[in-house]
Amino acid sequence: SPGKFRTWGNLGTAYSENGKETKAVNCYRQAIKIEPEYIPGLLNLSNSCLRLNQPKEALDATNQLLNLKPDAVTNPPVAMGLGLGLMGVGRLNEAAFTFRKIIESNPGNAQAYKALGMVYGQLGHLQQALEQYQIAYRLEPSDRFLPSMIAAVQSALAIHPATTKSSNPLPLPFRLSSD
């Protein structure tokens, strides 16, 4: 059914679940072309774009979703997509605000703490980055990336013990999720 947006959305999800994000993006775009107000398609497009390291496209899809449904910003997956998109395009203070709002409404969200730590690392606020990573690790000890992220910040702090701010921001890790 090439004219049915849900069919394209379902195909996109199948591709995404099998690691074929480029094909998933194409399917979600086709679904949205047919039905521009297809909220799940916009959210899935944003997530697939993030996985493809296309933060501008992800942010565009999230903003399109929020233009249609402004209260969706309180939905944790939408808010995470917004924050990650903002972080990816270098709008770090807005990203930090978004992640703090997620944490405020859901203090058990390890991914939000991890993402906030990443933002603080990029801003050079190493002590704050370390604190966020440690909270994330307490909440999600199975995250295989957090130990190396914590070690990197501890190492950077050891090099500059007199300061908690570094002029050399930490590089972003290549993945946020723990899979």
Short mmCIF file of N, CA, C and O in Angstrom, two decimals, residues 46-157:
data_model
loop_
_atom_site.label_atom_id
_atom_site.label_comp_id
_atom_site.label_asym_id
_atom_site.label_seq_id
_atom_site.Cartn_x
_atom_site.Cartn_y
_atom_site.Cartn_z
N SER A 46 13.17 11.41 13.93
CA SER A 46 14.15 12.09 14.78
C SER A 46 15.14 11.10 15.39
O SER A 46 16.35 11.29 15.35
N ASN A 47 14.62 10.01 15.95
CA ASN A 47 15.49 9.01 16.59
C ASN A 47 16.43 8.35 15.58
O ASN A 47 17.61 8.15 15.87
N SER A 48 15.93 8.04 14.40
CA SER A 48 16.78 7.42 13.39
C SER A 48 17.86 8.39 12.93
O SER A 48 19.01 8.00 12.73
N CYS A 49 17.50 9.66 12.78
CA CYS A 49 18.49 10.66 12.38
C CYS A 49 19.57 10.80 13.45
O CYS A 49 20.76 10.94 13.13
N LEU A 50 19.18 10.74 14.72
CA LEU A 50 20.18 10.79 15.79
C LEU A 50 21.13 9.60 15.70
O LEU A 50 22.35 9.76 15.85
N ARG A 51 20.58 8.43 15.44
CA ARG A 51 21.43 7.23 15.33
C ARG A 51 22.37 7.33 14.13
O ARG A 51 23.44 6.73 14.12
N LEU A 52 21.99 8.09 13.12
CA LEU A 52 22.84 8.30 11.94
C LEU A 52 23.77 9.50 12.10
O LEU A 52 24.44 9.89 11.15
N ASN A 53 23.78 10.08 13.30
CA ASN A 53 24.59 11.26 13.58
C ASN A 53 24.21 12.42 12.67
O ASN A 53 25.06 13.09 12.09
N GLN A 54 22.91 12.64 12.55
CA GLN A 54 22.36 13.76 11.77
C GLN A 54 21.52 14.62 12.72
O GLN A 54 20.29 14.64 12.65
N PRO A 55 22.19 15.33 13.65
CA PRO A 55 21.44 16.05 14.67
C PRO A 55 20.56 17.17 14.13
O PRO A 55 19.48 17.42 14.67
N LYS A 56 20.97 17.85 13.08
CA LYS A 56 20.15 18.93 12.53
C LYS A 56 18.83 18.37 12.00
O LYS A 56 17.76 18.92 12.27
N GLU A 57 18.90 17.28 11.26
CA GLU A 57 17.70 16.65 10.73
C GLU A 57 16.82 16.13 11.87
O GLU A 57 15.60 16.23 11.80
N ALA A 58 17.46 15.58 12.90
CA ALA A 58 16.70 15.09 14.06
C ALA A 58 15.99 16.25 14.75
O ALA A 58 14.80 16.14 15.10
N LEU A 59 16.69 17.35 14.93
CA LEU A 59 16.11 18.52 15.57
C LEU A 59 14.97 19.09 14.72
O LEU A 59 13.93 19.48 15.25
N ASP A 60 15.16 19.11 13.41
CA ASP A 60 14.09 19.58 12.51
C ASP A 60 12.83 18.73 12.68
O ASP A 60 11.72 19.27 12.76
N ALA A 61 12.98 17.41 12.72
CA ALA A 61 11.83 16.51 12.88
C ALA A 61 11.16 16.73 14.24
O ALA A 61 9.94 16.77 14.34
N THR A 62 11.98 16.88 15.29
CA THR A 62 11.42 17.10 16.62
C THR A 62 10.69 18.44 16.68
O THR A 62 9.59 18.53 17.25
N ASN A 63 11.26 19.47 16.08
CA ASN A 63 10.59 20.77 16.07
C ASN A 63 9.28 20.72 15.28
O ASN A 63 8.29 21.34 15.66
N GLN A 64 9.27 19.97 14.18
CA GLN A 64 8.04 19.79 13.40
C GLN A 64 6.97 19.12 14.27
O GLN A 64 5.82 19.53 14.29
N LEU A 65 7.39 18.10 15.01
CA LEU A 65 6.48 17.41 15.93
C LEU A 65 5.95 18.38 16.98
O LEU A 65 4.75 18.42 17.25
N LEU A 66 6.85 19.18 17.56
CA LEU A 66 6.44 20.11 18.62
C LEU A 66 5.56 21.24 18.09
O LEU A 66 4.73 21.77 18.83
N ASN A 67 5.74 21.61 16.84
CA ASN A 67 4.85 22.61 16.24
C ASN A 67 3.42 22.06 16.13
O ASN A 67 2.46 22.80 16.28
N LEU A 68 3.32 20.77 15.87
CA LEU A 68 2.01 20.12 15.77
C LEU A 68 1.39 19.86 17.14
O LEU A 68 0.18 19.95 17.32
N LYS A 69 2.26 19.50 18.09
CA LYS A 69 1.77 19.10 19.41
C LYS A 69 2.73 19.65 20.48
O LYS A 69 3.59 18.92 20.98
N PRO A 70 2.60 20.93 20.83
CA PRO A 70 3.54 21.56 21.76
C PRO A 70 3.68 20.86 23.11
O PRO A 70 4.76 20.85 23.69
N ASP A 71 2.61 20.26 23.62
CA ASP A 71 2.69 19.60 24.92
C ASP A 71 3.49 18.30 24.87
O ASP A 71 3.80 17.72 25.91
N ALA A 72 3.87 17.85 23.68
CA ALA A 72 4.68 16.63 23.57
C ALA A 72 6.06 16.80 24.18
O ALA A 72 6.74 15.81 24.45
N VAL A 73 6.47 18.04 24.44
CA VAL A 73 7.78 18.27 25.03
C VAL A 73 7.87 17.65 26.43
O VAL A 73 8.95 17.38 26.92
N THR A 74 6.73 17.36 27.04
CA THR A 74 6.74 16.71 28.35
C THR A 74 6.86 15.19 28.24
O THR A 74 7.03 14.51 29.24
N ASN A 75 6.79 14.66 27.03
CA ASN A 75 6.94 13.23 26.79
C ASN A 75 8.45 12.92 26.79
O ASN A 75 9.19 13.48 25.98
N PRO A 76 8.93 12.06 27.71
CA PRO A 76 10.38 11.84 27.82
C PRO A 76 11.09 11.49 26.50
O PRO A 76 12.15 12.06 26.22
N PRO A 77 10.57 10.60 25.65
CA PRO A 77 11.29 10.33 24.40
C PRO A 77 11.39 11.57 23.49
O PRO A 77 12.41 11.78 22.83
N VAL A 78 10.35 12.37 23.47
CA VAL A 78 10.39 13.60 22.65
C VAL A 78 11.40 14.58 23.25
O VAL A 78 12.22 15.16 22.53
N ALA A 79 11.35 14.74 24.57
CA ALA A 79 12.28 15.66 25.23
C ALA A 79 13.73 15.20 25.06
O ALA A 79 14.61 16.04 24.82
N MET A 80 13.98 13.90 25.16
CA MET A 80 15.34 13.41 24.94
C MET A 80 15.79 13.69 23.51
O MET A 80 16.92 14.12 23.28
N GLY A 81 14.92 13.46 22.55
CA GLY A 81 15.26 13.76 21.16
C GLY A 81 15.57 15.23 20.96
O GLY A 81 16.52 15.59 20.26
N LEU A 82 14.77 16.08 21.61
CA LEU A 82 15.01 17.52 21.53
C LEU A 82 16.37 17.86 22.12
O LEU A 82 17.18 18.55 21.49
N GLY A 83 16.64 17.36 23.31
CA GLY A 83 17.92 17.64 23.96
C GLY A 83 19.11 17.14 23.17
O GLY A 83 20.12 17.84 23.02
N LEU A 84 19.01 15.92 22.67
CA LEU A 84 20.12 15.35 21.88
C LEU A 84 20.32 16.12 20.58
O LEU A 84 21.47 16.33 20.15
N GLY A 85 19.23 16.53 19.95
CA GLY A 85 19.34 17.33 18.74
C GLY A 85 20.01 18.67 19.03
O GLY A 85 20.91 19.10 18.30
N LEU A 86 19.57 19.32 20.10
CA LEU A 86 20.18 20.59 20.49
C LEU A 86 21.67 20.42 20.79
O LEU A 86 22.50 21.23 20.36
N MET A 87 22.00 19.36 21.52
CA MET A 87 23.40 19.10 21.84
C MET A 87 24.19 18.86 20.56
O MET A 87 25.29 19.39 20.39
N GLY A 88 23.63 18.10 19.65
CA GLY A 88 24.33 17.76 18.42
C GLY A 88 24.61 18.95 17.52
O GLY A 88 25.60 18.94 16.77
N VAL A 89 23.76 19.98 17.58
CA VAL A 89 24.00 21.17 16.75
C VAL A 89 24.73 22.26 17.53
O VAL A 89 24.89 23.38 17.04
N GLY A 90 25.17 21.94 18.74
CA GLY A 90 25.99 22.88 19.51
C GLY A 90 25.21 23.86 20.36
O GLY A 90 25.81 24.78 20.92
N ARG A 91 23.92 23.68 20.50
CA ARG A 91 23.11 24.57 21.35
C ARG A 91 23.09 23.98 22.77
O ARG A 91 22.09 23.49 23.26
N LEU A 92 24.27 24.04 23.40
CA LEU A 92 24.52 23.30 24.63
C LEU A 92 23.73 23.80 25.82
O LEU A 92 23.26 22.99 26.64
N ASN A 93 23.56 25.10 25.98
CA ASN A 93 22.80 25.60 27.13
C ASN A 93 21.33 25.19 27.03
O ASN A 93 20.72 24.83 28.04
N GLU A 94 20.77 25.23 25.83
CA GLU A 94 19.39 24.79 25.64
C GLU A 94 19.27 23.28 25.89
O GLU A 94 18.28 22.81 26.47
N ALA A 95 20.28 22.54 25.46
CA ALA A 95 20.28 21.09 25.71
C ALA A 95 20.33 20.81 27.20
O ALA A 95 19.57 19.97 27.71
N ALA A 96 21.21 21.51 27.92
CA ALA A 96 21.33 21.32 29.37
C ALA A 96 19.99 21.62 30.05
O ALA A 96 19.55 20.86 30.92
N PHE A 97 19.34 22.71 29.65
CA PHE A 97 18.03 23.05 30.21
C PHE A 97 17.03 21.92 29.97
O PHE A 97 16.30 21.52 30.88
N THR A 98 17.03 21.39 28.76
CA THR A 98 16.09 20.31 28.41
C THR A 98 16.35 19.07 29.25
O THR A 98 15.41 18.48 29.80
N PHE A 99 17.61 18.68 29.40
CA PHE A 99 17.93 17.49 30.19
C PHE A 99 17.61 17.71 31.67
O PHE A 99 17.13 16.79 32.34
N ARG A 100 17.85 18.93 32.18
CA ARG A 100 17.49 19.21 33.59
C ARG A 100 15.98 19.10 33.80
O ARG A 100 15.52 18.61 34.84
N LYS A 101 15.20 19.55 32.81
CA LYS A 101 13.73 19.44 32.92
C LYS A 101 13.30 17.96 32.92
O LYS A 101 12.39 17.58 33.66
N ILE A 102 13.96 17.14 32.11
CA ILE A 102 13.64 15.71 32.10
C ILE A 102 13.93 15.11 33.47
O ILE A 102 13.11 14.37 34.03
N ILE A 103 15.09 15.45 34.02
CA ILE A 103 15.49 14.92 35.33
C ILE A 103 14.54 15.39 36.42
O ILE A 103 14.17 14.63 37.32
N GLU A 104 14.12 16.64 36.33
CA GLU A 104 13.18 17.20 37.30
C GLU A 104 11.88 16.40 37.33
O GLU A 104 11.34 16.11 38.39
N SER A 105 11.41 16.02 36.15
CA SER A 105 10.14 15.28 36.10
C SER A 105 10.33 13.77 36.24
O SER A 105 9.38 13.06 36.56
N ASN A 106 11.55 13.28 36.00
CA ASN A 106 11.81 11.84 36.09
C ASN A 106 13.24 11.64 36.62
O ASN A 106 14.15 11.39 35.84
N PRO A 107 13.43 11.73 37.94
CA PRO A 107 14.78 11.63 38.51
C PRO A 107 15.44 10.26 38.34
O PRO A 107 16.63 10.13 38.60
N GLY A 108 14.72 9.28 37.85
CA GLY A 108 15.31 7.96 37.62
C GLY A 108 15.78 7.75 36.19
O GLY A 108 16.17 6.64 35.83
N ASN A 109 15.78 8.79 35.37
CA ASN A 109 16.15 8.67 33.96
C ASN A 109 17.67 8.75 33.80
O ASN A 109 18.24 9.84 33.68
N ALA A 110 18.32 7.60 33.81
CA ALA A 110 19.78 7.55 33.72
C ALA A 110 20.30 8.19 32.44
O ALA A 110 21.35 8.83 32.43
N GLN A 111 19.58 8.00 31.34
CA GLN A 111 20.04 8.56 30.06
C GLN A 111 20.05 10.09 30.09
O GLN A 111 20.90 10.71 29.47
N ALA A 112 19.11 10.69 30.81
CA ALA A 112 19.09 12.15 30.92
C ALA A 112 20.29 12.65 31.72
O ALA A 112 20.92 13.65 31.36
N TYR A 113 20.64 11.94 32.81
CA TYR A 113 21.84 12.32 33.57
C TYR A 113 23.10 12.16 32.71
O TYR A 113 23.99 13.01 32.73
N LYS A 114 23.15 11.07 31.97
CA LYS A 114 24.31 10.83 31.11
C LYS A 114 24.42 11.93 30.05
O LYS A 114 25.51 12.47 29.81
N ALA A 115 23.31 12.26 29.42
CA ALA A 115 23.31 13.31 28.40
C ALA A 115 23.69 14.66 29.00
O ALA A 115 24.47 15.42 28.40
N LEU A 116 23.18 14.96 30.19
CA LEU A 116 23.55 16.22 30.85
C LEU A 116 25.04 16.24 31.16
O LEU A 116 25.70 17.26 30.99
N GLY A 117 25.57 15.09 31.59
CA GLY A 117 27.01 15.00 31.81
C GLY A 117 27.80 15.27 30.53
O GLY A 117 28.83 15.94 30.55
N MET A 118 27.30 14.77 29.41
CA MET A 118 27.96 15.00 28.13
C MET A 118 27.95 16.50 27.79
O MET A 118 28.96 17.04 27.32
N VAL A 119 26.83 17.15 28.05
CA VAL A 119 26.75 18.60 27.79
C VAL A 119 27.74 19.34 28.68
O VAL A 119 28.50 20.19 28.21
N TYR A 120 27.74 19.01 29.98
CA TYR A 120 28.68 19.68 30.88
C TYR A 120 30.13 19.43 30.45
O TYR A 120 30.96 20.33 30.52
N GLY A 121 30.42 18.22 29.99
CA GLY A 121 31.77 17.93 29.50
C GLY A 121 32.12 18.81 28.31
O GLY A 121 33.23 19.34 28.22
N GLN A 122 31.17 18.98 27.39
CA GLN A 122 31.40 19.84 26.23
C GLN A 122 31.58 21.30 26.63
O GLN A 122 32.33 22.03 25.99
N LEU A 123 30.88 21.71 27.69
CA LEU A 123 31.02 23.09 28.17
C LEU A 123 32.29 23.28 28.99
O LEU A 123 32.63 24.39 29.35
N GLY A 124 32.98 22.18 29.29
CA GLY A 124 34.20 22.25 30.10
C GLY A 124 33.94 22.23 31.59
O GLY A 124 34.85 22.44 32.38
N HIS A 125 32.72 21.96 32.02
CA HIS A 125 32.36 21.89 33.45
C HIS A 125 32.57 20.45 33.92
O HIS A 125 31.63 19.66 34.04
N LEU A 126 33.82 20.13 34.18
CA LEU A 126 34.19 18.73 34.40
C LEU A 126 33.62 18.14 35.68
O LEU A 126 33.18 16.99 35.69
N GLN A 127 33.63 18.90 36.78
CA GLN A 127 33.10 18.37 38.03
C GLN A 127 31.61 18.08 37.89
O GLN A 127 31.13 17.03 38.33
N GLN A 128 30.89 18.96 37.23
CA GLN A 128 29.45 18.73 37.02
C GLN A 128 29.23 17.53 36.09
O GLN A 128 28.32 16.74 36.31
N ALA A 129 30.07 17.39 35.08
CA ALA A 129 29.96 16.23 34.18
C ALA A 129 30.16 14.94 34.97
O ALA A 129 29.38 13.99 34.84
N LEU A 130 31.19 14.92 35.81
CA LEU A 130 31.48 13.74 36.62
C LEU A 130 30.30 13.39 37.51
O LEU A 130 29.90 12.22 37.60
N GLU A 131 29.73 14.39 38.16
CA GLU A 131 28.59 14.14 39.05
C GLU A 131 27.42 13.53 38.30
O GLU A 131 26.78 12.59 38.79
N GLN A 132 27.13 14.03 37.11
CA GLN A 132 26.01 13.50 36.33
C GLN A 132 26.29 12.06 35.88
O GLN A 132 25.41 11.21 35.92
N TYR A 133 27.51 11.80 35.44
CA TYR A 133 27.88 10.44 35.01
C TYR A 133 27.77 9.47 36.18
O TYR A 133 27.31 8.33 36.02
N GLN A 134 28.20 9.90 37.37
CA GLN A 134 28.14 9.01 38.53
C GLN A 134 26.70 8.69 38.92
O GLN A 134 26.37 7.55 39.26
N ILE A 135 25.83 9.68 38.84
CA ILE A 135 24.41 9.44 39.12
C ILE A 135 23.85 8.46 38.08
O ILE A 135 23.15 7.51 38.42
N ALA A 136 24.18 8.71 36.81
CA ALA A 136 23.71 7.83 35.74
C ALA A 136 24.18 6.40 35.99
O ALA A 136 23.41 5.44 35.82
N TYR A 137 25.42 6.24 36.41
CA TYR A 137 25.97 4.90 36.64
C TYR A 137 25.29 4.22 37.82
O TYR A 137 25.03 3.01 37.78
N ARG A 138 24.97 4.98 38.87
CA ARG A 138 24.23 4.40 40.00
C ARG A 138 22.85 3.92 39.55
O ARG A 138 22.37 2.89 40.01
N LEU A 139 22.24 4.67 38.66
CA LEU A 139 20.91 4.31 38.16
C LEU A 139 20.95 3.18 37.14
O LEU A 139 20.01 2.39 37.05
N GLU A 140 22.03 3.12 36.37
CA GLU A 140 22.13 2.13 35.29
C GLU A 140 23.55 1.54 35.24
O GLU A 140 24.33 1.83 34.33
N PRO A 141 23.89 0.71 36.23
CA PRO A 141 25.25 0.16 36.30
C PRO A 141 25.61 -0.76 35.13
O PRO A 141 26.79 -1.04 34.91
N SER A 142 24.64 -1.17 34.35
CA SER A 142 24.94 -2.04 33.21
C SER A 142 25.38 -1.26 31.97
O SER A 142 25.77 -1.86 30.97
N ASP A 143 25.34 0.07 32.03
CA ASP A 143 25.76 0.89 30.88
C ASP A 143 27.26 0.71 30.69
O ASP A 143 28.07 1.10 31.52
N ARG A 144 27.64 0.12 29.57
CA ARG A 144 29.05 -0.22 29.35
C ARG A 144 29.90 0.98 28.96
O ARG A 144 31.13 0.89 28.97
N PHE A 145 29.30 2.11 28.63
CA PHE A 145 30.07 3.29 28.25
C PHE A 145 30.40 4.19 29.44
O PHE A 145 31.39 4.90 29.43
N LEU A 146 29.55 4.18 30.45
CA LEU A 146 29.74 5.10 31.57
C LEU A 146 31.07 4.93 32.30
O LEU A 146 31.69 5.95 32.64
N PRO A 147 31.58 3.73 32.57
CA PRO A 147 32.86 3.65 33.26
C PRO A 147 33.99 4.39 32.53
O PRO A 147 34.79 5.10 33.16
N SER A 148 34.04 4.27 31.22
CA SER A 148 35.10 4.98 30.49
C SER A 148 34.84 6.48 30.45
O SER A 148 35.78 7.28 30.45
N MET A 149 33.59 6.88 30.44
CA MET A 149 33.27 8.30 30.47
C MET A 149 33.66 8.90 31.83
O MET A 149 34.23 9.99 31.89
N ILE A 150 33.37 8.17 32.89
CA ILE A 150 33.75 8.61 34.24
C ILE A 150 35.27 8.69 34.34
O ILE A 150 35.82 9.68 34.84
N ALA A 151 35.96 7.68 33.86
CA ALA A 151 37.43 7.66 33.91
C ALA A 151 38.03 8.83 33.13
O ALA A 151 39.02 9.45 33.57
N ALA A 152 37.45 9.17 31.98
CA ALA A 152 37.96 10.28 31.17
C ALA A 152 37.84 11.60 31.92
O ALA A 152 38.78 12.42 31.91
N VAL A 153 36.73 11.81 32.60
CA VAL A 153 36.55 13.05 33.35
C VAL A 153 37.48 13.06 34.56
O VAL A 153 38.11 14.08 34.86
N GLN A 154 37.59 11.93 35.26
CA GLN A 154 38.49 11.87 36.41
C GLN A 154 39.93 12.16 35.98
O GLN A 154 40.66 12.86 36.68
N SER A 155 40.32 11.64 34.85
CA SER A 155 41.66 11.88 34.33
C SER A 155 41.85 13.36 34.00
O SER A 155 42.88 13.95 34.32
N ALA A 156 40.86 13.96 33.36
CA ALA A 156 40.94 15.39 33.03
C ALA A 156 41.00 16.24 34.29
O ALA A 156 41.75 17.22 34.35
N LEU A 157 40.25 15.85 35.31
CA LEU A 157 40.28 16.58 36.58
C LEU A 157 41.64 16.42 37.27
O LEU A 157 42.12 17.35 37.92
#
